Coordinates of C-alpha atoms and ligand atoms in Angstrom, one line a residue:
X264 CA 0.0 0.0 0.0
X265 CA 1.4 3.9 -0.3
X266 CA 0.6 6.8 1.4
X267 CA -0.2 8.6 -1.8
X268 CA -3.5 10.4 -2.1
X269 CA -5.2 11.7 -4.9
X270 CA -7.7 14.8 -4.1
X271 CA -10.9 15.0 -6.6
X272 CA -12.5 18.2 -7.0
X273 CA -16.1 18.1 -8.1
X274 CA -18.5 21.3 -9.2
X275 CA -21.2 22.0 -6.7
X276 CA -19.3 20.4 -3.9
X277 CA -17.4 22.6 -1.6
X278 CA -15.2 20.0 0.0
X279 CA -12.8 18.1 -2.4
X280 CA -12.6 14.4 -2.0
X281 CA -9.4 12.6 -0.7
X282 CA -8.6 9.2 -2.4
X283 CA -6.0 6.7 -1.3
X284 CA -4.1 5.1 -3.9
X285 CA -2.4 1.9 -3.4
X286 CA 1.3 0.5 -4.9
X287 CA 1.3 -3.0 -5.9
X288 CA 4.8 -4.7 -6.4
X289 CA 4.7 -4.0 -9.8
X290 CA 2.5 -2.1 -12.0
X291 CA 0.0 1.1 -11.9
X292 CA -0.9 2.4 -8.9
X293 CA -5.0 2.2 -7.8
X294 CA -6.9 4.7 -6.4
X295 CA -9.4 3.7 -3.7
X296 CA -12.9 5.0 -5.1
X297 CA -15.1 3.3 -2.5
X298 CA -16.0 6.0 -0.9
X299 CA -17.7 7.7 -3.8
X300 CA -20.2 6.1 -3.1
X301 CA -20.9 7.7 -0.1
X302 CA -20.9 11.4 -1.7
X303 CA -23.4 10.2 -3.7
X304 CA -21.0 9.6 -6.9
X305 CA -20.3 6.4 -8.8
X306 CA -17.2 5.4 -11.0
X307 CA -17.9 5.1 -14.4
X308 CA -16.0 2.4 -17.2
X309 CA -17.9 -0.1 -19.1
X310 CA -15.7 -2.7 -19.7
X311 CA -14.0 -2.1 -16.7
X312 CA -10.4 -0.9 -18.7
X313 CA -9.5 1.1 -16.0
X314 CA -10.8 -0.5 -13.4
X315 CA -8.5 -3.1 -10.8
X316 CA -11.5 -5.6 -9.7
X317 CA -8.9 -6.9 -7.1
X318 CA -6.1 -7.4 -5.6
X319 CA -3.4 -10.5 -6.8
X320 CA -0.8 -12.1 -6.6
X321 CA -1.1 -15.2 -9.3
X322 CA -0.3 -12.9 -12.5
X323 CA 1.6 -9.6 -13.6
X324 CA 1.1 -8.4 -17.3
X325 CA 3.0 -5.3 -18.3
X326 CA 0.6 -4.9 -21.4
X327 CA 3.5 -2.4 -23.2
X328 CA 6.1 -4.5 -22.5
X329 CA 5.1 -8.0 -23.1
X330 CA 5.6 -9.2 -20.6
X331 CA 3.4 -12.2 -18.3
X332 CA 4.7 -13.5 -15.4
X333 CA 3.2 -16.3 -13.6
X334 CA 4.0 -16.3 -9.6
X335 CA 7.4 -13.7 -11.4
X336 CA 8.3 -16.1 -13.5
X337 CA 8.3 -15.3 -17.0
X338 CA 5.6 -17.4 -19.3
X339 CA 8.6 -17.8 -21.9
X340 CA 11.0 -19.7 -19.3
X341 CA 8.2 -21.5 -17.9
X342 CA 7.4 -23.0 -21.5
X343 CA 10.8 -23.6 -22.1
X344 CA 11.7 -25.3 -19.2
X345 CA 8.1 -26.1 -17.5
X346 CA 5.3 -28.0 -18.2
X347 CA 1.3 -27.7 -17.3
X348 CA 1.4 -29.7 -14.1
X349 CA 4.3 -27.5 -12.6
X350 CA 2.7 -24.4 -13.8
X351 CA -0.4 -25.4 -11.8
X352 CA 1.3 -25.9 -8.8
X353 CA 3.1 -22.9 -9.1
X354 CA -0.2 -20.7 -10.1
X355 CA -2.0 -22.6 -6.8
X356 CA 0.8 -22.6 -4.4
X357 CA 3.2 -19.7 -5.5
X358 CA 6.1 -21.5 -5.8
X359 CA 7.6 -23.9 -7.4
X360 CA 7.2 -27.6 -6.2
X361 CA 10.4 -29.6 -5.2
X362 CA 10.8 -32.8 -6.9
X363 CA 8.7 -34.4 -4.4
X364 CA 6.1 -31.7 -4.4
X365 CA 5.6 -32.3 -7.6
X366 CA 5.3 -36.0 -8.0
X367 CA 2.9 -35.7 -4.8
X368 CA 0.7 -33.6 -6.8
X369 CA 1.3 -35.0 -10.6
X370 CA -0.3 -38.4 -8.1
X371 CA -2.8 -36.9 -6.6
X372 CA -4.5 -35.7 -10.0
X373 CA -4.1 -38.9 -11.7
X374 CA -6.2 -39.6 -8.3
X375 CA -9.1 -37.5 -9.8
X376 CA -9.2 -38.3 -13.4
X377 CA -12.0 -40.3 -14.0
X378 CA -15.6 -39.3 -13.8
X379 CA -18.5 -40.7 -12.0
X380 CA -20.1 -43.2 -14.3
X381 CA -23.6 -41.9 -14.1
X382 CA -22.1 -38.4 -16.2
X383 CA -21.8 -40.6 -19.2
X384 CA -24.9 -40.6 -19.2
X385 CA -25.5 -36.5 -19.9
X386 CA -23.5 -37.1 -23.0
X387 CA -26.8 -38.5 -24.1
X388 CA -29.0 -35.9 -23.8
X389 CA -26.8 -33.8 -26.0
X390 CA -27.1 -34.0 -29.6
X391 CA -24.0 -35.3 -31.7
X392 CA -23.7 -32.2 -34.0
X393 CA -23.8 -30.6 -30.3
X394 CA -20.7 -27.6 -30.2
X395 CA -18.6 -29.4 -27.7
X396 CA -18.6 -25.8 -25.3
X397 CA -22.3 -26.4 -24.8
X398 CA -21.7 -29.7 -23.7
X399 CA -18.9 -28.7 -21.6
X400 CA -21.0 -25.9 -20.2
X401 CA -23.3 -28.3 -19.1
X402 CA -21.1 -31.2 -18.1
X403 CA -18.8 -29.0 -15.8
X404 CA -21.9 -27.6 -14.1
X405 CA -23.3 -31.1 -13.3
X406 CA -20.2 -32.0 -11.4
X407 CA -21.6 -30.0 -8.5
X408 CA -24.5 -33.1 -8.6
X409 CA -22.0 -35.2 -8.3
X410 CA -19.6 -34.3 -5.6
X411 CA -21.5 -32.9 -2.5
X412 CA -18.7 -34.3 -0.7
X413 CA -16.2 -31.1 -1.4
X414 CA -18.7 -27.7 -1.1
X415 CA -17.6 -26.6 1.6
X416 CA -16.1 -23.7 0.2
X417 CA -15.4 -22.4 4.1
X418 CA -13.0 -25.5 4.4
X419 CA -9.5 -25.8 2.7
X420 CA -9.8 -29.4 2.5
X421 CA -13.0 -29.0 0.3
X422 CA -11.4 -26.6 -1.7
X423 CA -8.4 -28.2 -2.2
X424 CA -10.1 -31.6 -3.4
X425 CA -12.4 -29.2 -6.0
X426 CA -9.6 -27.7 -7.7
X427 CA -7.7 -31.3 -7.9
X428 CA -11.4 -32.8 -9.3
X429 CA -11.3 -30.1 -11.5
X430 CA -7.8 -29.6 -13.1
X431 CA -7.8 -33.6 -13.3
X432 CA -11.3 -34.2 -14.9
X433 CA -11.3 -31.4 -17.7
X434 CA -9.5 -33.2 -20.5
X435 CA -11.5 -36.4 -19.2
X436 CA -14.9 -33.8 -20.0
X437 CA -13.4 -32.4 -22.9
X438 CA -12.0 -36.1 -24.6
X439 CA -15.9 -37.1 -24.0
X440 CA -17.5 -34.0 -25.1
X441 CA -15.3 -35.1 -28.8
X442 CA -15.9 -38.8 -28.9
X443 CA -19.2 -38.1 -28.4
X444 CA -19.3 -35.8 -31.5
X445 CA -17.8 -38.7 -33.9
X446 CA -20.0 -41.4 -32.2
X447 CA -16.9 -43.2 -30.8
X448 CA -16.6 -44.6 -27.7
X449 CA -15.7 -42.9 -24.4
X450 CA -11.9 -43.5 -23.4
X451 CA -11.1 -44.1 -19.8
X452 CA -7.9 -42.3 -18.4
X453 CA -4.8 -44.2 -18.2
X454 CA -2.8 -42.8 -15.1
X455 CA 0.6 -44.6 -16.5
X456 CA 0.8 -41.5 -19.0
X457 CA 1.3 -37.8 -19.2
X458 CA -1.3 -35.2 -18.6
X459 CA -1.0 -34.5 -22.0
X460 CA -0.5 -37.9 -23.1
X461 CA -3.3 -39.1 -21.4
X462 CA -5.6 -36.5 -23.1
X463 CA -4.6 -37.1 -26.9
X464 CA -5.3 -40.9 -25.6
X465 CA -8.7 -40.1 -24.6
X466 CA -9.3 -37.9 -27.7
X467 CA -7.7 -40.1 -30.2
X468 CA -7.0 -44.0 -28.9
X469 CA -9.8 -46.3 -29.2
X470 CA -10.6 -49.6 -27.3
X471 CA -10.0 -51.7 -30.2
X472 CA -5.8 -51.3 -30.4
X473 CA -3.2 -49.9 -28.1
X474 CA -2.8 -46.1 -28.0
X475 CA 0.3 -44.8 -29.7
X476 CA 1.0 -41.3 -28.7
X477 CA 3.4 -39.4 -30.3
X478 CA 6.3 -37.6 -28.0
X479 CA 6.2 -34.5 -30.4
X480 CA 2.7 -34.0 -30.0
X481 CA 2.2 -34.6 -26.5
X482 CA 5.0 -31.9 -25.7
X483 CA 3.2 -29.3 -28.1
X484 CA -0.1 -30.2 -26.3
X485 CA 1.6 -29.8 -22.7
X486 CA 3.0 -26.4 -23.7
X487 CA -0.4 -24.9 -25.3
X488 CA -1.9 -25.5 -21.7
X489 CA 0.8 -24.5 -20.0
X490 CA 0.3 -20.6 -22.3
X491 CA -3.6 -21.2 -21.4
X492 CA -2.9 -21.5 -18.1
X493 CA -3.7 -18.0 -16.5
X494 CA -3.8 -14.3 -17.8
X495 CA -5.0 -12.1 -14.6
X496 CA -8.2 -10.9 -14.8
X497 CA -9.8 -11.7 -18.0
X498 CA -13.6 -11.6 -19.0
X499 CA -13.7 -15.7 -17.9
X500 CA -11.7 -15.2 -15.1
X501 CA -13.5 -12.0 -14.0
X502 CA -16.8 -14.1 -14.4
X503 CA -15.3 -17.0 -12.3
X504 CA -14.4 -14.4 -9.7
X505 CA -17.8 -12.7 -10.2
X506 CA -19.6 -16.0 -9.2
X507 CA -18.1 -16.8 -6.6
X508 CA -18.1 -14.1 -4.4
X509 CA -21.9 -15.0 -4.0
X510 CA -20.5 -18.3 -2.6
X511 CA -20.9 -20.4 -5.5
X512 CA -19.6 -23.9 -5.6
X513 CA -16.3 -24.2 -7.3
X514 CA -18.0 -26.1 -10.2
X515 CA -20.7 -24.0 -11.0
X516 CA -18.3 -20.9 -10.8
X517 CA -15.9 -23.1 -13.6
X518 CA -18.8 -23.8 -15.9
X519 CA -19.8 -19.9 -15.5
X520 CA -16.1 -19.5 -17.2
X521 CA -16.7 -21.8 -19.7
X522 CA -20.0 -19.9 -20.9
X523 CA -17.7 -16.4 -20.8
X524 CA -14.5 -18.4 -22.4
X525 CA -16.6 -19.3 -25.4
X526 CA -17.2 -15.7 -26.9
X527 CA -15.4 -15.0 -30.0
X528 CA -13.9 -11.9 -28.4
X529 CA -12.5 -14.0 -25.9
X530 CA -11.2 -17.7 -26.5
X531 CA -13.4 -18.6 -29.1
X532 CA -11.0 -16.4 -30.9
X533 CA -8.9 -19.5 -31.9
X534 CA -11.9 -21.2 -33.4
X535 CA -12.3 -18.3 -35.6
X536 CA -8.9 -17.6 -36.4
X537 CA -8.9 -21.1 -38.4
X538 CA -12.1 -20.2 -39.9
X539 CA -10.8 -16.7 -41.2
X540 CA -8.0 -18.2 -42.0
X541 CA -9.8 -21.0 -44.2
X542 CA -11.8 -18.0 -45.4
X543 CA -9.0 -16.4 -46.6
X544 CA -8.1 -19.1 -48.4
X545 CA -4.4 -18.1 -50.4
X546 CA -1.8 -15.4 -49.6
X547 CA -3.2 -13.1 -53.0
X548 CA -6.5 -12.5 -50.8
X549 CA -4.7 -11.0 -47.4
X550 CA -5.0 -7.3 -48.8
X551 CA -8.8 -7.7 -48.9
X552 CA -9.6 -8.8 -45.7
X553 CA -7.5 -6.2 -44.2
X554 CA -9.0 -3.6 -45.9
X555 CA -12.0 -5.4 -44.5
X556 CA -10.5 -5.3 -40.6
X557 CA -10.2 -1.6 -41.1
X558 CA -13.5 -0.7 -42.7
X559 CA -15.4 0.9 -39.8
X560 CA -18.1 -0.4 -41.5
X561 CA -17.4 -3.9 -41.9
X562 CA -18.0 -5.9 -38.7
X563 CA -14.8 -8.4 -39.6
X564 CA -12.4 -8.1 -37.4
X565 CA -9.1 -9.7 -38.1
X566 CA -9.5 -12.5 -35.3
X567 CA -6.6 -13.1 -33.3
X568 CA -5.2 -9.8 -33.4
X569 CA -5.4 -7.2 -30.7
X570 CA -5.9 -7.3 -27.0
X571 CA -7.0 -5.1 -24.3
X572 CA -4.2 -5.5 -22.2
X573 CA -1.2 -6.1 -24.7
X574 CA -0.3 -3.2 -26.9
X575 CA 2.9 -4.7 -28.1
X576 CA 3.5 -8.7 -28.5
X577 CA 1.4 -11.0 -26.5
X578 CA 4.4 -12.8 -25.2
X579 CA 2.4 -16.2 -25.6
X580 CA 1.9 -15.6 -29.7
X581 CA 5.5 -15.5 -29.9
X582 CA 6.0 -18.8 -28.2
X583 CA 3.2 -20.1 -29.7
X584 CA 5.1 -19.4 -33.5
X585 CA 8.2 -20.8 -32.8
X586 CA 5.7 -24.0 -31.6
X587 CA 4.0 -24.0 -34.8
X588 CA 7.5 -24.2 -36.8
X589 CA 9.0 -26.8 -34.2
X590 CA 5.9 -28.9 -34.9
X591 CA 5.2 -28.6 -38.6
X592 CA 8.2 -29.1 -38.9
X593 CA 8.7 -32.5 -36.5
X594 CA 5.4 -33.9 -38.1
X595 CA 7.2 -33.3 -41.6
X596 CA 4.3 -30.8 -42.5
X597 CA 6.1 -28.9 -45.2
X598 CA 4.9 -25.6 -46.3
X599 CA 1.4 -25.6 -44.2
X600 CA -0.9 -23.3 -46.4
X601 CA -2.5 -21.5 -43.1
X602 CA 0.4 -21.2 -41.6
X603 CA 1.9 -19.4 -44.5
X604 CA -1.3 -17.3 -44.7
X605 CA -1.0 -16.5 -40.9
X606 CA 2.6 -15.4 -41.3
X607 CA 2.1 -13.0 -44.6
X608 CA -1.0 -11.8 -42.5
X609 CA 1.0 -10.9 -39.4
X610 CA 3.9 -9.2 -41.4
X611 CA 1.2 -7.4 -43.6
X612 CA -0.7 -6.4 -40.4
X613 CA 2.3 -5.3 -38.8
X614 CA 3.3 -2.8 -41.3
X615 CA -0.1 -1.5 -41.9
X616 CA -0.3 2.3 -40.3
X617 CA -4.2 1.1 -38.5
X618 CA -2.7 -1.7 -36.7
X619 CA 0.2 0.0 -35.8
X620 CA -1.6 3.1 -34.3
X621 CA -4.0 1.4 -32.6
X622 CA -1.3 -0.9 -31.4
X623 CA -2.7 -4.5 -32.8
X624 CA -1.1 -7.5 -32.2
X625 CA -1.3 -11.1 -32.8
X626 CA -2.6 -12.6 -29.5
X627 CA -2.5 -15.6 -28.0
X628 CA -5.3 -17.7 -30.0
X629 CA -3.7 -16.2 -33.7
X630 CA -1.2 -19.2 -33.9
X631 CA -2.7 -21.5 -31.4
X632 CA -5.0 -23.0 -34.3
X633 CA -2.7 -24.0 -36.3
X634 CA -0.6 -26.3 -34.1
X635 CA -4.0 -27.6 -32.6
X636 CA -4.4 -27.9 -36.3
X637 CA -1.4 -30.1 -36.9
X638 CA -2.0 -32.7 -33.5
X639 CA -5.7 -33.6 -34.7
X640 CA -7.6 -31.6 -32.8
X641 CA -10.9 -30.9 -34.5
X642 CA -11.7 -26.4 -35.0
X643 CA -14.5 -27.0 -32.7
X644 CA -13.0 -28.2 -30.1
X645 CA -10.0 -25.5 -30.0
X646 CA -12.1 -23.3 -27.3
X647 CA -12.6 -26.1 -25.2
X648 CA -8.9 -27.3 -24.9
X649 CA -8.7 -23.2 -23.8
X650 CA -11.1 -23.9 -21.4
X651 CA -8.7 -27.1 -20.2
X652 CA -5.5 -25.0 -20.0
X653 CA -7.4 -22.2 -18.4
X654 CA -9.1 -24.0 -15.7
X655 CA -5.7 -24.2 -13.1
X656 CA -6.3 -19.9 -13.6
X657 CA -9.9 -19.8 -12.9
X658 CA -9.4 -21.5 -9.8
X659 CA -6.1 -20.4 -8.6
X660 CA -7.8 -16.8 -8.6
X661 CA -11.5 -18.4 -6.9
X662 CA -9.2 -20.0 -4.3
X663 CA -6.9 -16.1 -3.9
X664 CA -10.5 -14.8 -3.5
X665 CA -12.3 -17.0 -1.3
X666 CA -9.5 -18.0 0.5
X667 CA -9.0 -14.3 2.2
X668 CA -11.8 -12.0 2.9
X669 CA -14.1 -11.0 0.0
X670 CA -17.5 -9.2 -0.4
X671 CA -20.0 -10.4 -3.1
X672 CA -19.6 -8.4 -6.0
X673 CA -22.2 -6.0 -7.0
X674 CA -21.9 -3.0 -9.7
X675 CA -23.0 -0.3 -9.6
X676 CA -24.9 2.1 -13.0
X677 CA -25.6 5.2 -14.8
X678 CA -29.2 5.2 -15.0
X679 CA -30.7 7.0 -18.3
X680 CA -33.8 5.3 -18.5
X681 CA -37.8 6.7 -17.5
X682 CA -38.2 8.6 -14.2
X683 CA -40.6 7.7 -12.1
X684 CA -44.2 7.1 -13.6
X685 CA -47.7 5.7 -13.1
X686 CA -49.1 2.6 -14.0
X687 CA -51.5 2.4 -17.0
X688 CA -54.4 1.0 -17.1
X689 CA -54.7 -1.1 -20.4
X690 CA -58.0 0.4 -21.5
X691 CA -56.4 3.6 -21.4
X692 CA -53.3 2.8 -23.5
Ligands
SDX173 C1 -8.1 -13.5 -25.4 O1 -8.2 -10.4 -21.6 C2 -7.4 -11.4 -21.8 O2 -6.3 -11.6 -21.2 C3 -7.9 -12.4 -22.8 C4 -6.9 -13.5 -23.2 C5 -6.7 -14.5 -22.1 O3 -5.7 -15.2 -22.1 O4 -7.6 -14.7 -21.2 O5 -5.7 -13.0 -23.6 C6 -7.5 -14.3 -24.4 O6 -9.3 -13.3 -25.3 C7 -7.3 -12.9 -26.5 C8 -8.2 -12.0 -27.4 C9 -8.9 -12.9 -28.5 N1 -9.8 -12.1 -29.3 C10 -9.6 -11.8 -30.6 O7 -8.5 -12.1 -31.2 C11 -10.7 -11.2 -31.3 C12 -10.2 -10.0 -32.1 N2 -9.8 -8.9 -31.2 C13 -10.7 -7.9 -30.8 O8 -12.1 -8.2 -30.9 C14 -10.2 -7.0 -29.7 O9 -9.0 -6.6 -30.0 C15 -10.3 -7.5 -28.3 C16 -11.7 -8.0 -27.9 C17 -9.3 -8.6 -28.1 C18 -10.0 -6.3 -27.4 O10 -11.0 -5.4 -27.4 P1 -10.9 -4.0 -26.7 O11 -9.8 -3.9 -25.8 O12 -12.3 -3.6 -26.2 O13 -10.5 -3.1 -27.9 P2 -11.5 -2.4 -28.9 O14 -12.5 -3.4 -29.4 O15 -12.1 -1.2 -28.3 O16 -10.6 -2.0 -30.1 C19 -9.8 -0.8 -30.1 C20 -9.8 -0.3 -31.5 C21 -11.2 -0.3 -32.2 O17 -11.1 0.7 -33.2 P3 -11.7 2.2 -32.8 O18 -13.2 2.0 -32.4 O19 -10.9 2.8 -31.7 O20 -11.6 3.0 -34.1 O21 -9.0 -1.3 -32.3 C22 -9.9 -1.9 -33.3 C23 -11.3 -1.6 -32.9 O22 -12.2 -1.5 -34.0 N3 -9.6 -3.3 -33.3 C24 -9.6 -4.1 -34.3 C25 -9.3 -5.4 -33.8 N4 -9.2 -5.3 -32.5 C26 -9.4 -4.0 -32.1 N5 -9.7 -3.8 -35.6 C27 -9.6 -4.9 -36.5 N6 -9.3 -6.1 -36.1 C28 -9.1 -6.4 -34.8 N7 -8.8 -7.6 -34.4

């Protein structure tokens, strides 16, 4: 905290109002508006882009820098050099496991990976053509049916065994949600493999022969969960946080992210990279869609690009390029045609004076596709394995919250609409 001040002057009031503004560790200062409210004034900022909801300690991002740091430690070492199971021990318990830390914990969610038997049976009710978000939505929201034994969000134990159900049972969900889609049968987890092994087993083996997965692929998956993983206080995040300061169960607060996470703004932006890419269709056509992008009255956006928070590199697009050489390039994909379209669109968009002065670059889901692309993973499922990655974040920041003291959150608004009025009768109307 600081002993800063800042002093706000209003017309019509005599006294100016004195504001405390807080330092974080890094970053902008905040000032402390709460007591607006009791001079009878409100903040205003749809959208909340100058607003800190909270305080954290999971995630920095210095937006014109590039920079994302997990627990201080950089997202580009900790894809180097990390994988997804560390990262979620780190993003829950703020440090980074010893070796026996970690194979205590990499145990104790091959613990949780299996589902209760009776959820097979909400696959059902789903159609097959069924977007495999919807099903999630739904799926992730009936594990609160299913596990009255850890809702107790007052006790650590409770909340402890949520996040491990939860982190372990996503790719389980997400596996199901696509075998269901190609009428396949479900695939149980085998605990001898990988996190990321075991999900490309459970999207792609099948009971009638021995699952082969390859290395390449499995360390390409690991790593695009391990850049999923967190990012501060995103819309899905924000939601997640939203629903449970009312005291929500950890699994209904999850599925509330997966309903936010699947906006095409937000991380259904990967999904619709693909498909603008697709659209696109050769290098000759770039021009036109960016003409498109900057028509202010064309709706297109070019997906992928830009970012509310980044206004340089998003630090995970870069990593996520060098990925989508490494493994085009393993998988002897020579000369991938959306790749090359992706590349002469980011070097196109990078020189063009609109992107540059409105500071718009390739984000996180603009190269994400194309190596989810490459491993087999169907367009429609690209959200969801967003939502897999993301999950250790959403609850790292519900546990931060509910974990120390919190109030239910509760906007306020700037009301335009009818003052006060009488009712009308209808034979009067
Ligand atoms: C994710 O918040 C997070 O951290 C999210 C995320 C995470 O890990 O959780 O990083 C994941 O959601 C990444 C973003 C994925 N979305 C997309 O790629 C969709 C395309 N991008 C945009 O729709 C947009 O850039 C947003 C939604 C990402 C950011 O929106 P903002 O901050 O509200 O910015 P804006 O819409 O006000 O845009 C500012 C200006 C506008 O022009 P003006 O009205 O000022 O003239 O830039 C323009 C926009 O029209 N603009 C674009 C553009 N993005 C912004 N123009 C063309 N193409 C684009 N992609």
């Amino acid at each position: 905290m600081s002993d800063k001040k800042a002093t706000l002057k209003i017309d019509g009031m005599d006294a100016a109002i004195e504001l405390p503004i807080y330092s974080g560790t890094l970053g902008p200062d905040v000032v402390d508006v709460g007591s607006l409210t009791g001079k009878g004034m409100f903040t205003y900022d749809p959208g909340f882009v100058s607003t800190a909801a909270c305080e954290s300690q999971i995630t920095y991002i210095d937006g014109g820098q590039g920079v994302l740091l997990h627990r201080g430690y950089p997202i580009d070492q900790l894809a180097e050099q990390s994988d997804y199971l560390e990262t979620c021990f780190l993003l829950l318990y703020g440090e980074l496991p010893t070796r026996a830390e970690k194979e205590e914990f990499v145990r104790t969610v091959h613990n949780h990976t299996m589902v209760h038997e009776q959820i097979r049976t909400f696959f059902n009710g789903f159609r097959r053509d069924a977007h495999p978000m919807a099903i999630m939505c739904g799926v992730v929201g009936a594990l609160s049916a299913f596990y009255h034994d850890s809702l107790e969000i007052s006790e650590e134990r409770d909340r402890q065994v949520a996040a491990f159900r939860l982190i372990a049972k996503m790719p389980t969900l997400a596996a199901m949600s696509y075998k269901f889609s190609i009428g396949q049968p479900f695939m149980y987890p085998d605990n001898t493999l990988s996190y990321a092994e075991n999900f490309l087993h459970m999207m792609f083996g099948n009971p009638c022969e021995p699952s082969t997965i390859s290395p390449v692929l499995a360390k390409a998956m690991d790593r695009i969960f391990l850049l999923h993983a967190d990012h501060e206080q995103n819309a899905s995040t924000s939601t997640v946080r939203l629903a449970g300061s009312s005291g929500a169960n950890p699994f209904a607060c999850i599925a509330a992210g997966i309903a936010a996470l699947w906006g095409p703004s937000h991380g259904g932006a990967n999904e619709a990279v693909l498909k603008m890419l697709e659209e696109i269709g050769d290098v000759s056509r770039i021009d036109e869609f960016v003409a498109r992008a900057k028509d202010k009255d064309d709706p297109f956006r070019l997906m992928g690009f830009g970012h509310r928070v980044y206004k340089n590199f998003d630090p995970r697009a870069k990593v996520m390029k060098e990925a989508a050489d490494d493994v085009l390039a393993e998988l002897g994909i020579e000369n991938d045609p959306l790749l090359a379209i992706a590349k002469r669109l980011e070097e196109i968009a990078l020189h063009d004076e609109y992107f540059i002065e409105k500071k718009l670059y390739p984000n996180v889901d603009f190269y994400s596709g194309i190596i989810l692309k490459a491993i087999g993973i169907p367009t429609s499922m690209f959200t969801v394995i967003f939502a897999v990655g993301r999950t250790v974040g959403w609850i790292a920041h519900w546990h931060e919250m509910i974990s120390g003291s919190y109030r239910i959150g509760r906007p306020r608004q700037l009301y335009t609409g009818h003052q006060q009025r009488d009712y009308v009768p209808l034979d009067k109307r």
